[in-house]
PDB file of C-alpha atoms in Angstrom:
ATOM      1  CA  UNK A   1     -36.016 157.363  80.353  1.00 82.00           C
ATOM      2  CA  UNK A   2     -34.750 154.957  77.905  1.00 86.00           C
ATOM      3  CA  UNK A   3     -32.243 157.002  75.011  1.00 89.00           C
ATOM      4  CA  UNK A   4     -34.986 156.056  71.747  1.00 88.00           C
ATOM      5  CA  UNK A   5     -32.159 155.861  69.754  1.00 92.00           C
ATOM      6  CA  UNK A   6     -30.140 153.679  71.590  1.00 92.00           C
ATOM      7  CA  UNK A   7     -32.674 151.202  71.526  1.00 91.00           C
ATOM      8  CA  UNK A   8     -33.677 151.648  67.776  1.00 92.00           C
ATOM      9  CA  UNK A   9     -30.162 150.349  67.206  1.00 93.00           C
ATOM     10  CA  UNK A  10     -30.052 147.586  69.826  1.00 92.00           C
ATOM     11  CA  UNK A  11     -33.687 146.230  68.318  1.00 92.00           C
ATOM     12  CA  UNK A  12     -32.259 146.413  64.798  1.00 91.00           C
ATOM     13  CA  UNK A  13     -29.148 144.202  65.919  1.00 91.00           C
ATOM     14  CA  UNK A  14     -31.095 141.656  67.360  1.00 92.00           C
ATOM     15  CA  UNK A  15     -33.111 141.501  64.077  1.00 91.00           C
ATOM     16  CA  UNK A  16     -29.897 141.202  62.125  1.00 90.00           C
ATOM     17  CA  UNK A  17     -27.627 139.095  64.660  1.00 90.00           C
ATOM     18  CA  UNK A  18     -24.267 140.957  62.941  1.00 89.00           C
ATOM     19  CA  UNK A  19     -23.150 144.779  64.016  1.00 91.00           C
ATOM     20  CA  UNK A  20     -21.942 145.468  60.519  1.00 90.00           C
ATOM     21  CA  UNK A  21     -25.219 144.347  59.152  1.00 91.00           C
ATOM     22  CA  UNK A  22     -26.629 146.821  61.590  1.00 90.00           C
ATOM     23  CA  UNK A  23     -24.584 149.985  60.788  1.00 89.00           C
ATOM     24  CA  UNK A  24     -25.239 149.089  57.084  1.00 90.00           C
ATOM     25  CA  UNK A  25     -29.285 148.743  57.585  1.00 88.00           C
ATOM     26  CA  UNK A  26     -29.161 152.252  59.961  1.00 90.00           C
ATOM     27  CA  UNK A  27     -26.776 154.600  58.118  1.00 91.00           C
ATOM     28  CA  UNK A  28     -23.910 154.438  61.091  1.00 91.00           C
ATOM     29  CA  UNK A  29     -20.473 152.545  61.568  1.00 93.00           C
ATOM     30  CA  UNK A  30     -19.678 149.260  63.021  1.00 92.00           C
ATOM     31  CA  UNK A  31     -17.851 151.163  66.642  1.00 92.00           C
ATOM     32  CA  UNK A  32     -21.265 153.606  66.156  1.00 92.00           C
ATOM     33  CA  UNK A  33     -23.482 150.815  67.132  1.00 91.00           C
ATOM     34  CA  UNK A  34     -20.994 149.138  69.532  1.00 91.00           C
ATOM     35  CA  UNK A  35     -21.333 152.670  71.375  1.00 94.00           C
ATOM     36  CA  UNK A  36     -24.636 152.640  71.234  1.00 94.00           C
ATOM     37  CA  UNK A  37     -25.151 149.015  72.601  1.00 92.00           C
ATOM     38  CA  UNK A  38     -22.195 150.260  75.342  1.00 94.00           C
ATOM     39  CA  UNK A  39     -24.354 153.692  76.456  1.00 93.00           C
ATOM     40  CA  UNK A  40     -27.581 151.402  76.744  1.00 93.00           C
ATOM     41  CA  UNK A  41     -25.862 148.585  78.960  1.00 92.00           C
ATOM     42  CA  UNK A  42     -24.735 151.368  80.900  1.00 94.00           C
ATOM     43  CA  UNK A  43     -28.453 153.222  81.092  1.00 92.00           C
ATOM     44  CA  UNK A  44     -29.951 149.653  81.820  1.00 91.00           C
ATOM     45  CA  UNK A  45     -26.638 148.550  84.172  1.00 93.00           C
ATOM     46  CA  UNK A  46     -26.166 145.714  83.077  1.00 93.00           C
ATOM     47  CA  UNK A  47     -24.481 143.583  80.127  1.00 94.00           C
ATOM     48  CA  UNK A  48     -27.763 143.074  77.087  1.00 92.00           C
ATOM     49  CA  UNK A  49     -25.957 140.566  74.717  1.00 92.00           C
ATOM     50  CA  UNK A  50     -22.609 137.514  75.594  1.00 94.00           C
ATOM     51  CA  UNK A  51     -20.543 137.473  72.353  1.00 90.00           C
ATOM     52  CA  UNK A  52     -19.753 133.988  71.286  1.00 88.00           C
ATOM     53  CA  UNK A  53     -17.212 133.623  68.460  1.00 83.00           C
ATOM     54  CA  UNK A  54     -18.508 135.800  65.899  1.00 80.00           C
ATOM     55  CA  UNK A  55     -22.168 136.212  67.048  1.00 86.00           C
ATOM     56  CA  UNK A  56     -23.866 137.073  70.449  1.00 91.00           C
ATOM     57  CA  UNK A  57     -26.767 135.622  72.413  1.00 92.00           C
ATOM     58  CA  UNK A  58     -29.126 137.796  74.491  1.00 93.00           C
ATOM     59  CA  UNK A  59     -28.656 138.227  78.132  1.00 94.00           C
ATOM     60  CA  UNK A  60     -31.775 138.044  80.596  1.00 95.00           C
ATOM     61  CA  UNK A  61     -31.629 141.849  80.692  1.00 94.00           C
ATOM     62  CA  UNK A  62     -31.193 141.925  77.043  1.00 91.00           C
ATOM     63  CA  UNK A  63     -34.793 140.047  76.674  1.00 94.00           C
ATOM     64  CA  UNK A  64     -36.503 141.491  79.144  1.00 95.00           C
ATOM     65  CA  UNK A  65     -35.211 144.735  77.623  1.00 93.00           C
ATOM     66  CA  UNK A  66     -36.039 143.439  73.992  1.00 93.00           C
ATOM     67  CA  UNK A  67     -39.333 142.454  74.720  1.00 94.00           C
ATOM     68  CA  UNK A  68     -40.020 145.688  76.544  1.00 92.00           C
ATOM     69  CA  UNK A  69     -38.931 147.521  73.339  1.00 91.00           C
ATOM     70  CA  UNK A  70     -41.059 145.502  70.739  1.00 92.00           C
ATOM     71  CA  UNK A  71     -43.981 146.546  72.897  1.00 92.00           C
ATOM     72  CA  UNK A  72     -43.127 150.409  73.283  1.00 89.00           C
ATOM     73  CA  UNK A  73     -42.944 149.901  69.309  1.00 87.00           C
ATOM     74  CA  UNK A  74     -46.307 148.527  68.511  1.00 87.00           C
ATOM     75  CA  UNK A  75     -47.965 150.887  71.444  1.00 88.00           C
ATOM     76  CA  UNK A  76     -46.177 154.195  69.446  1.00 84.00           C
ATOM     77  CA  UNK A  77     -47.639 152.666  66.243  1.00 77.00           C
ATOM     78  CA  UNK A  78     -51.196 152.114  67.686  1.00 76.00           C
ATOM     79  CA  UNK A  79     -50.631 155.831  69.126  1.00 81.00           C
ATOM     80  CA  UNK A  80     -49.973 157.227  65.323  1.00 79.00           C
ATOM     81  CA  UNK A  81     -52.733 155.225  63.748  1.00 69.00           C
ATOM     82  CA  UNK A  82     -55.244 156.238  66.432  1.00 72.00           C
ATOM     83  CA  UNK A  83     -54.243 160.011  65.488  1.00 73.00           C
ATOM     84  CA  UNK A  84     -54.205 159.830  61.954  1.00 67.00           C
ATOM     85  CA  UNK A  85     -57.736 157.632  62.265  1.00 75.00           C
ATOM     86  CA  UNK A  86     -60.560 159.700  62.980  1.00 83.00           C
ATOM     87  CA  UNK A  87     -63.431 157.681  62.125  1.00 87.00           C
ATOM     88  CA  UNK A  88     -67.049 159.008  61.855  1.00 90.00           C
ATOM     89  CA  UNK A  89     -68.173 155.979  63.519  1.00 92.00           C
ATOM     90  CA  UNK A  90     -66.477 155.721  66.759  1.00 90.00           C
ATOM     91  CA  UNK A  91     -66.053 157.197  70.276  1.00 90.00           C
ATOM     92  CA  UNK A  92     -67.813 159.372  72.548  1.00 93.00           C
ATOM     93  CA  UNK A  93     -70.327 162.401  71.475  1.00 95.00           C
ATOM     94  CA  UNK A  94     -70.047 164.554  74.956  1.00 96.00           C
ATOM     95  CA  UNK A  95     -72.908 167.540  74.863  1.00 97.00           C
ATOM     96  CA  UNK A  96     -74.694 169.817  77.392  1.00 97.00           C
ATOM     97  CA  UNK A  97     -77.587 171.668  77.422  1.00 94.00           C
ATOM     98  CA  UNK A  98     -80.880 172.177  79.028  1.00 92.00           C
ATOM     99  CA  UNK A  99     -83.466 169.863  79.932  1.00 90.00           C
ATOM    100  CA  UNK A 100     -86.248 170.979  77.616  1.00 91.00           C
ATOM    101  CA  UNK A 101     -83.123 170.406  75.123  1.00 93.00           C
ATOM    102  CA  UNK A 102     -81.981 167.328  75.838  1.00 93.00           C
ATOM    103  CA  UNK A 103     -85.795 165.769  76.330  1.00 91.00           C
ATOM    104  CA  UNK A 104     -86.343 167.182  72.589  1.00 92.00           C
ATOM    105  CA  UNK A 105     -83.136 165.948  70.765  1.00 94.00           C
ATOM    106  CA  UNK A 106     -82.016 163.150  72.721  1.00 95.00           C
ATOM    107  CA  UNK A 107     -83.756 160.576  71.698  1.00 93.00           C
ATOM    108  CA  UNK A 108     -83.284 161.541  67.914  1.00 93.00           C
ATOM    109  CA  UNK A 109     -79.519 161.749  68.213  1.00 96.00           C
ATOM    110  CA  UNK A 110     -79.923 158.276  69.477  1.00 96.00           C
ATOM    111  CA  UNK A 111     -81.145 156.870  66.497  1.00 95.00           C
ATOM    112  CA  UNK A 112     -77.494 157.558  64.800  1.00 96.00           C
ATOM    113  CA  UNK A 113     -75.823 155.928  67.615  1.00 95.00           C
ATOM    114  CA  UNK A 114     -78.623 152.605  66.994  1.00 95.00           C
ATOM    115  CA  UNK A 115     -77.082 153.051  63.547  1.00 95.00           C
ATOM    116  CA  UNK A 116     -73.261 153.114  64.501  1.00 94.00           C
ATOM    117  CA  UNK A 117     -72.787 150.967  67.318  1.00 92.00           C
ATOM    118  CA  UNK A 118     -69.369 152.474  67.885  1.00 92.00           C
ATOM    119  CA  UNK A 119     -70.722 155.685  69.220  1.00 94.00           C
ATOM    120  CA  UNK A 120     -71.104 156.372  72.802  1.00 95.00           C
ATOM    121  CA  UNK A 121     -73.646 159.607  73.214  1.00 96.00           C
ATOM    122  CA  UNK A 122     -73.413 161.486  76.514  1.00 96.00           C
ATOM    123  CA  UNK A 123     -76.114 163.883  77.351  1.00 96.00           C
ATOM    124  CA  UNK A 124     -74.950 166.101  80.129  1.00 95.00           C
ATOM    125  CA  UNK A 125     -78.368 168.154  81.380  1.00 93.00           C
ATOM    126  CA  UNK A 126     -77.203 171.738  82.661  1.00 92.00           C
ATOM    127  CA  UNK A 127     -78.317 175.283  82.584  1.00 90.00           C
ATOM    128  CA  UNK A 128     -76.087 177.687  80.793  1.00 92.00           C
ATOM    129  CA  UNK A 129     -73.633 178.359  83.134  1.00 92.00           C
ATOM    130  CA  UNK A 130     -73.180 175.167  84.134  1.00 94.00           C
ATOM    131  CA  UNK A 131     -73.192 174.258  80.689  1.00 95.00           C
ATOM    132  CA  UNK A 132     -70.332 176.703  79.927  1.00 95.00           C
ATOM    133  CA  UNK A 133     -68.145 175.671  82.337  1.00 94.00           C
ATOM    134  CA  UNK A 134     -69.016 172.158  81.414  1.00 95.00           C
ATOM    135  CA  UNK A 135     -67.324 173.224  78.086  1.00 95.00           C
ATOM    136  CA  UNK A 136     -64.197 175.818  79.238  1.00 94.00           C
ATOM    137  CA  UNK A 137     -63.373 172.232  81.922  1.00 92.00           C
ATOM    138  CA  UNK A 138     -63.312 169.687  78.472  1.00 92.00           C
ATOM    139  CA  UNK A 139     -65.913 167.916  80.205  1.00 94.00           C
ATOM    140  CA  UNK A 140     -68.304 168.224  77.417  1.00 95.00           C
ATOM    141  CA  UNK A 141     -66.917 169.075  73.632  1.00 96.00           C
ATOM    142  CA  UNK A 142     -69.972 171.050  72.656  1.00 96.00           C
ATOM    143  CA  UNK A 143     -73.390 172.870  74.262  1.00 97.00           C
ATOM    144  CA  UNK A 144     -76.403 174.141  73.573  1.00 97.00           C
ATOM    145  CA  UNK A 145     -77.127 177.978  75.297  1.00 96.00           C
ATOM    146  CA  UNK A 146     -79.461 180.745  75.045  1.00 92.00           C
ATOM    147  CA  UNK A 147     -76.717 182.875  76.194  1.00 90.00           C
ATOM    148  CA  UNK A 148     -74.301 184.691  74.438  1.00 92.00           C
ATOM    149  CA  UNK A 149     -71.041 184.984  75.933  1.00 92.00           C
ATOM    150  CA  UNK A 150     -67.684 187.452  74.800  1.00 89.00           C
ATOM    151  CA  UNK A 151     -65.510 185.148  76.252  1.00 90.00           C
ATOM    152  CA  UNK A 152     -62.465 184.903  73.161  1.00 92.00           C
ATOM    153  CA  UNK A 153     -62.017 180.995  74.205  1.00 93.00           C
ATOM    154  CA  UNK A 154     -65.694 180.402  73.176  1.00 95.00           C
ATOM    155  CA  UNK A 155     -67.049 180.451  69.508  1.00 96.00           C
ATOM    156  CA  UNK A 156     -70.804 180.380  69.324  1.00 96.00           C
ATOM    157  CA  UNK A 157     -73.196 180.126  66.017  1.00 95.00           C
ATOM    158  CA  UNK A 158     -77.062 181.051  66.565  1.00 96.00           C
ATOM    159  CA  UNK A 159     -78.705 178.061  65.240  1.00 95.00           C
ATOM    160  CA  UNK A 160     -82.112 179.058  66.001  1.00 93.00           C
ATOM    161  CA  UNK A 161     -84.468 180.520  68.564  1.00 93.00           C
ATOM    162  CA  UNK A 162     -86.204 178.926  71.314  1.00 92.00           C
ATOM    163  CA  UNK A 163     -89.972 179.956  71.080  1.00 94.00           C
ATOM    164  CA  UNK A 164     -91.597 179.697  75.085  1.00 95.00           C
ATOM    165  CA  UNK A 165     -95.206 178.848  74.585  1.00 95.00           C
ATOM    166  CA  UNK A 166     -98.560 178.618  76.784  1.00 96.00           C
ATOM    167  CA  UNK A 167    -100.327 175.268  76.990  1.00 97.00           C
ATOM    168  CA  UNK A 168    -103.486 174.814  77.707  1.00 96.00           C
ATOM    169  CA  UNK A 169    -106.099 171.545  78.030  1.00 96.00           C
ATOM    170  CA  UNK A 170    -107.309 170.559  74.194  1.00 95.00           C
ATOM    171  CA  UNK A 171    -110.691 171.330  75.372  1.00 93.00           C
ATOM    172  CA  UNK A 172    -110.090 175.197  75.973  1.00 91.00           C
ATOM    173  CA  UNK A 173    -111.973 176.542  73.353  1.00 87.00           C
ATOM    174  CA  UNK A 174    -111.081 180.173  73.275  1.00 85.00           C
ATOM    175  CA  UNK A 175    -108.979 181.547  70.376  1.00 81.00           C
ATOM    176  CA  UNK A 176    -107.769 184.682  73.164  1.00 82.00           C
ATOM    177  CA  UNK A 177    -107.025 184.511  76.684  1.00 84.00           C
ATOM    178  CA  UNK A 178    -107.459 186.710  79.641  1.00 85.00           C
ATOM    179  CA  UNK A 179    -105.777 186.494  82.937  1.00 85.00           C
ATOM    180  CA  UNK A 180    -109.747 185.515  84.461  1.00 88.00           C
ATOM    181  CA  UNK A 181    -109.456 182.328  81.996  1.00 89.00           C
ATOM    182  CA  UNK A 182    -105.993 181.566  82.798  1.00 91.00           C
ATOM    183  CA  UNK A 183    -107.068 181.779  86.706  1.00 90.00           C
ATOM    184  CA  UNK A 184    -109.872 179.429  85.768  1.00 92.00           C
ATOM    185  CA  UNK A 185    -107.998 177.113  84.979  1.00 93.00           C
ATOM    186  CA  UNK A 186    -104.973 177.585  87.853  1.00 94.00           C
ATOM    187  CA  UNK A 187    -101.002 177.532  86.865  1.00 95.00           C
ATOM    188  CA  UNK A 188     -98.756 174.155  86.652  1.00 96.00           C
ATOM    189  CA  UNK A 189     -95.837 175.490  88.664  1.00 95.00           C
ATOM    190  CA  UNK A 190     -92.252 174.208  88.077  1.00 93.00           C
ATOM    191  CA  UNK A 191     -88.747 175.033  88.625  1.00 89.00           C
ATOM    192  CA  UNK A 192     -88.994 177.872  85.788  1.00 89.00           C
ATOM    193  CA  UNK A 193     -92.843 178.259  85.804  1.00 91.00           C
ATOM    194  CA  UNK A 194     -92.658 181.728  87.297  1.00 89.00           C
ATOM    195  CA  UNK A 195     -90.241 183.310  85.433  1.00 88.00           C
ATOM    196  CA  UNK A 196     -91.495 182.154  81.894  1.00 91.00           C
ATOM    197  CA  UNK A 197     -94.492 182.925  83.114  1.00 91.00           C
ATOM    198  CA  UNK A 198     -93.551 186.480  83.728  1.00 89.00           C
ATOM    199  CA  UNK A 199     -91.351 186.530  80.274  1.00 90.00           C
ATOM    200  CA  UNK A 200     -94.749 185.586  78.156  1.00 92.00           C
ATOM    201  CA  UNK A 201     -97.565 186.739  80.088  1.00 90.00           C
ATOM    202  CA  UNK A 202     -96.096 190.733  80.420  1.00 88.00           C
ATOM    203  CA  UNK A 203     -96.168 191.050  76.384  1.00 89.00           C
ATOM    204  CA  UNK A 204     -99.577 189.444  75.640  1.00 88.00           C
ATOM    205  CA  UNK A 205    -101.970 190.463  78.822  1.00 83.00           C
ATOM    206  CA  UNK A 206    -103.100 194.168  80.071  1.00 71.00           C
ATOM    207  CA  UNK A 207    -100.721 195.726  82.619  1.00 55.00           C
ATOM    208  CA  UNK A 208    -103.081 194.808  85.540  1.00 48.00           C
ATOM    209  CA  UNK A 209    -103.154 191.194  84.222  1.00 55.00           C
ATOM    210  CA  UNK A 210     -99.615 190.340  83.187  1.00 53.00           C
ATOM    211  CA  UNK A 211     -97.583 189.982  86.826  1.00 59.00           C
ATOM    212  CA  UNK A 212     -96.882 186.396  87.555  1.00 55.00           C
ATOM    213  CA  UNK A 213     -96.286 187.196  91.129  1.00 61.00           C
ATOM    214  CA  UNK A 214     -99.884 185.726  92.008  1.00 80.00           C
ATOM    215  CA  UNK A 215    -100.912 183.088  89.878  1.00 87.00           C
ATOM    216  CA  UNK A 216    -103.338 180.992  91.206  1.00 91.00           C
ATOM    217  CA  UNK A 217    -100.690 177.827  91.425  1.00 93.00           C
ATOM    218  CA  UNK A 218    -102.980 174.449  91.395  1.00 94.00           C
ATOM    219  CA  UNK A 219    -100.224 172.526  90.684  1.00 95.00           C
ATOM    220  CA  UNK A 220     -96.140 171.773  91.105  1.00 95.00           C
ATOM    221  CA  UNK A 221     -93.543 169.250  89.657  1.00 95.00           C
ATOM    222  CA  UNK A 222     -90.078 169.724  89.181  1.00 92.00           C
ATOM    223  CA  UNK A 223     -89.666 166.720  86.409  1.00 92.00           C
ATOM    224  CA  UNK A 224     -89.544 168.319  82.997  1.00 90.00           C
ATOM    225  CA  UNK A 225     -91.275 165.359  81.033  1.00 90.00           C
ATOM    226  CA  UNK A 226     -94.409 165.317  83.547  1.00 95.00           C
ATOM    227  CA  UNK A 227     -94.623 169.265  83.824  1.00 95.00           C
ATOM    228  CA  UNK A 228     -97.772 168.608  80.949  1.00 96.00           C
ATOM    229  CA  UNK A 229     -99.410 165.496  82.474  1.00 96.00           C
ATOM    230  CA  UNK A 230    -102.106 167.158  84.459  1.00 96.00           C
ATOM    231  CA  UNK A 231    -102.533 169.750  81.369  1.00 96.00           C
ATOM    232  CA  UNK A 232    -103.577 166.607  79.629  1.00 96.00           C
ATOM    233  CA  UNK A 233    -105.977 165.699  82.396  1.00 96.00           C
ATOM    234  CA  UNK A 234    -107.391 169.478  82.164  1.00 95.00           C
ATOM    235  CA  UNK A 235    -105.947 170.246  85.433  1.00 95.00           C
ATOM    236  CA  UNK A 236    -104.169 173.987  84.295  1.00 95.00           C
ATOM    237  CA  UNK A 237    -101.772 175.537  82.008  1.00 96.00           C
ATOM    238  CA  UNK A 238     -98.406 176.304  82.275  1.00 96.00           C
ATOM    239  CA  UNK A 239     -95.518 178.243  80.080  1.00 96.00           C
ATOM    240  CA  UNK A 240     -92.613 176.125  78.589  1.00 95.00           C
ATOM    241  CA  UNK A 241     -90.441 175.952  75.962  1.00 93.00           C
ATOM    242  CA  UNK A 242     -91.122 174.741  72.806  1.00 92.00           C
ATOM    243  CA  UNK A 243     -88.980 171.781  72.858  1.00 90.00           C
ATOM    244  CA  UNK A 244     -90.282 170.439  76.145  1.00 91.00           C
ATOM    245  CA  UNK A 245     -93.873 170.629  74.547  1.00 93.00           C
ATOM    246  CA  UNK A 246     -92.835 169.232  71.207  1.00 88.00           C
ATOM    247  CA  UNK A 247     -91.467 165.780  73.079  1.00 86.00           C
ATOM    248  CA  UNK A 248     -94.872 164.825  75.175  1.00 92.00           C
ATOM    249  CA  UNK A 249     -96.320 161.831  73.873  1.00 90.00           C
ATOM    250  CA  UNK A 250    -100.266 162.843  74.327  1.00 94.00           C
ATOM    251  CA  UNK A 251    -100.372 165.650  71.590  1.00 94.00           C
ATOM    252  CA  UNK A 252    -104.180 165.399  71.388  1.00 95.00           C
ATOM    253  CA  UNK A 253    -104.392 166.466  74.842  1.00 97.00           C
ATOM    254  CA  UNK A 254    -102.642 169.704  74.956  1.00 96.00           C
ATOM    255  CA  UNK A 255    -103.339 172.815  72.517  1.00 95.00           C
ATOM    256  CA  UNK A 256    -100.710 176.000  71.589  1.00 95.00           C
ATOM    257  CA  UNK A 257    -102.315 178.924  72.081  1.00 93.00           C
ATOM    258  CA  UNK A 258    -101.128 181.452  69.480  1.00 90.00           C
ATOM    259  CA  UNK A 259    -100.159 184.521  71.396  1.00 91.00           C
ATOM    260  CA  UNK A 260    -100.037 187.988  69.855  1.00 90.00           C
ATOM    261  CA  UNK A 261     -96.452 188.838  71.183  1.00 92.00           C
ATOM    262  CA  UNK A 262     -94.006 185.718  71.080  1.00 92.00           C
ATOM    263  CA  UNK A 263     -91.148 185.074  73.266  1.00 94.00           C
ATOM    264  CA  UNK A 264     -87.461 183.652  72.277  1.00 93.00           C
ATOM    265  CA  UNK A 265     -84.875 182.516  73.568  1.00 91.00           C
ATOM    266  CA  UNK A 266     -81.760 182.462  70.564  1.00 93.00           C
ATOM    267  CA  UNK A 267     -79.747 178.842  71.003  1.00 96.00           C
ATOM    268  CA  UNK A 268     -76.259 179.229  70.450  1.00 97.00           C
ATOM    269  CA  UNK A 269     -74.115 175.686  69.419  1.00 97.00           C
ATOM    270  CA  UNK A 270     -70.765 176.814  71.585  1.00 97.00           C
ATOM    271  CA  UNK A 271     -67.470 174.825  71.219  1.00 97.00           C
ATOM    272  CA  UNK A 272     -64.161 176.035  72.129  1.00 96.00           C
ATOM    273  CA  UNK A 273     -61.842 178.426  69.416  1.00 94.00           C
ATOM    274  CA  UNK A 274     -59.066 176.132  69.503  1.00 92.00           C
ATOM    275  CA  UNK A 275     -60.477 172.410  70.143  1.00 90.00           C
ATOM    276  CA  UNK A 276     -61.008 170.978  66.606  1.00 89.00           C
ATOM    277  CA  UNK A 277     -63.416 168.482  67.118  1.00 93.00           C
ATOM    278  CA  UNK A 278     -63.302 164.813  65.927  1.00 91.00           C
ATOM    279  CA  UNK A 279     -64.965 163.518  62.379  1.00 92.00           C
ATOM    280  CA  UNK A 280     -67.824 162.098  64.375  1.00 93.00           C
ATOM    281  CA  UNK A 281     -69.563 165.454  65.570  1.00 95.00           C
ATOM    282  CA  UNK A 282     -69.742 166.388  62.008  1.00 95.00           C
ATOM    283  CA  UNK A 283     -73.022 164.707  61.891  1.00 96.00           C
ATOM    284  CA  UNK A 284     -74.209 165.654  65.214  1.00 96.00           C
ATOM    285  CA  UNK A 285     -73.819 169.125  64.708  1.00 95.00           C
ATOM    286  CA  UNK A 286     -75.639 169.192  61.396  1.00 95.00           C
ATOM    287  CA  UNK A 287     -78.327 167.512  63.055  1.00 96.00           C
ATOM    288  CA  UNK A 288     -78.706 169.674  66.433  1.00 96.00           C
ATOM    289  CA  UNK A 289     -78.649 172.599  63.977  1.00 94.00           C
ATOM    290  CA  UNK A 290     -81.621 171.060  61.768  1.00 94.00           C
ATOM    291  CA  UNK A 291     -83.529 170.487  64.522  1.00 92.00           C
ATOM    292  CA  UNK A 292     -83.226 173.397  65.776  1.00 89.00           C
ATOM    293  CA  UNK A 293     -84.334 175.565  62.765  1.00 78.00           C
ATOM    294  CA  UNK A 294     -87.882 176.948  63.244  1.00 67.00           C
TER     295      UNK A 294
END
């Protein structure tokens, strides 16, 4: 590697065209930057400048070396200015977290990005773990997890709870439900049908009732944002988070039904201890938490 202050002196004598010029500009004697030029011709191996009387012209190697310098000097300056920059407004947002999640706040964090076309918003869907090691890898900069973890990398703020909820057709007219009317109208399996089925059924139906182990399945889809299609159509009910149900277009369709026992899960916002995070997740992180406050 090039000695950096070899070359500082050998760009300032090319700006000045006179070595005692140069030691006066820098600080140093006239035989301190004749060494320096010296050491460099002898890093680069060959001569940089051909004296002629009193001044010097630049070899080839000195210009090729010259140039090479000037453009190591404006790349270190973009360098420093990109550090000591951090603008709101510009580069990527990198977040994980689950599907429900991401189908709830993704296309409201959008909206800022419409706003600042500088922004680049990357949506990584994952469970926690995933999501986690998403994180500890610096693939992501922050998630979203119902999982708390004592890991001393990690910091985590609860920023609300996730509420799971059963949804039923708009025209199920019963305030109450009982595992015959939930039967009746046959479960709307998917990837985590069963076990939030088991998580909110156990608290709010008789021991004999509660066991998701049998539901009469008359339905199956593993893609989140059609899970509540056939609901719609008064095909079933199913058990989903609150953010999945909160993002389906046909609101009119579907009905809440207000349980006497509800079931959480508490959303932690993780980012790493030591990763300070650029201006530009201020906002985003503000947002996620506001959205996320029941």
């Amino acid at each position: 590697m090039l000695n950096s202050l070899w070359l500082k002196t050998f760009v300032k004598l090319t700006q000045t065209g006179h070595f005692t010029r140069t030691a006066t500009r820098l600080g140093m004697t006239q035989p301190g930057v004749s060494q320096h030029l010296k050491k460099l011709e002898q890093q680069i191996g060959a001569p940089l400048i051909t004296k002629i009387g009193k001044g010097f012209e630049l070899t080839r190697e000195g210009e090729l070396l010259l140039a090479y310098a000037l453009k190591a000097s404006r790349q270190e300056a973009e360098l420093r200015e990109a550090i000591q920059w951090d603008d709101p407004s510009n580069g990527e947002i990198r977040i994980a977290c689950s599907g429900a999640m991401a189908l709830y706040l993704y296309p409201r964090l959008l909206e800022h990005q419409k706003r600042h076309s500088g922004l680049l918003l990357k949506i990584e869907v994952a469970p926690n773990q995933r999501s986690l090691q998403l994180l500890q890898d610096n693939e992501v900069d922050l998630c979203i997890v119902t999982q708390q973890v004592k890991q001393p990398a990690l910091q985590q703020r609860h920023i609300g709870d996730e509420p799971l909820c059963l949804v039923v057709p708009a025209s199920f007219s019963k305030s109450t439900v009982s595992r015959v009317d939930l039967d009746a109208l046959g479960f709307i399996d998917h990837p985590d049908g069963q076990h939030y089925a088991e998580r909110l059924l156990t608290p709010n139906l008789s021991d004999l009732e509660a066991s998701a182990s049998n539901l009469r399945v008359t339905g199956y889809i593993n893609q989140l944002s059609q899970i509540l299609v056939p609901i719609a159509l008064g095909l079933g009910y199913t058990v989903l988070p609150e953010t999945a149900i909160r993002s389906f277009e046909e609101q009119d369709k579907i009905r809440v039904l207000q349980l006497k026992t509800q079931v959480s899960d508490p959303l932690y916002l993780t980012t790493k201890v030591h990763r300070i995070l650029p201006a530009r997740y201020d906002w985003f992180r503000q947002e996620i938490k506001r959205l996320c406050i029941r």
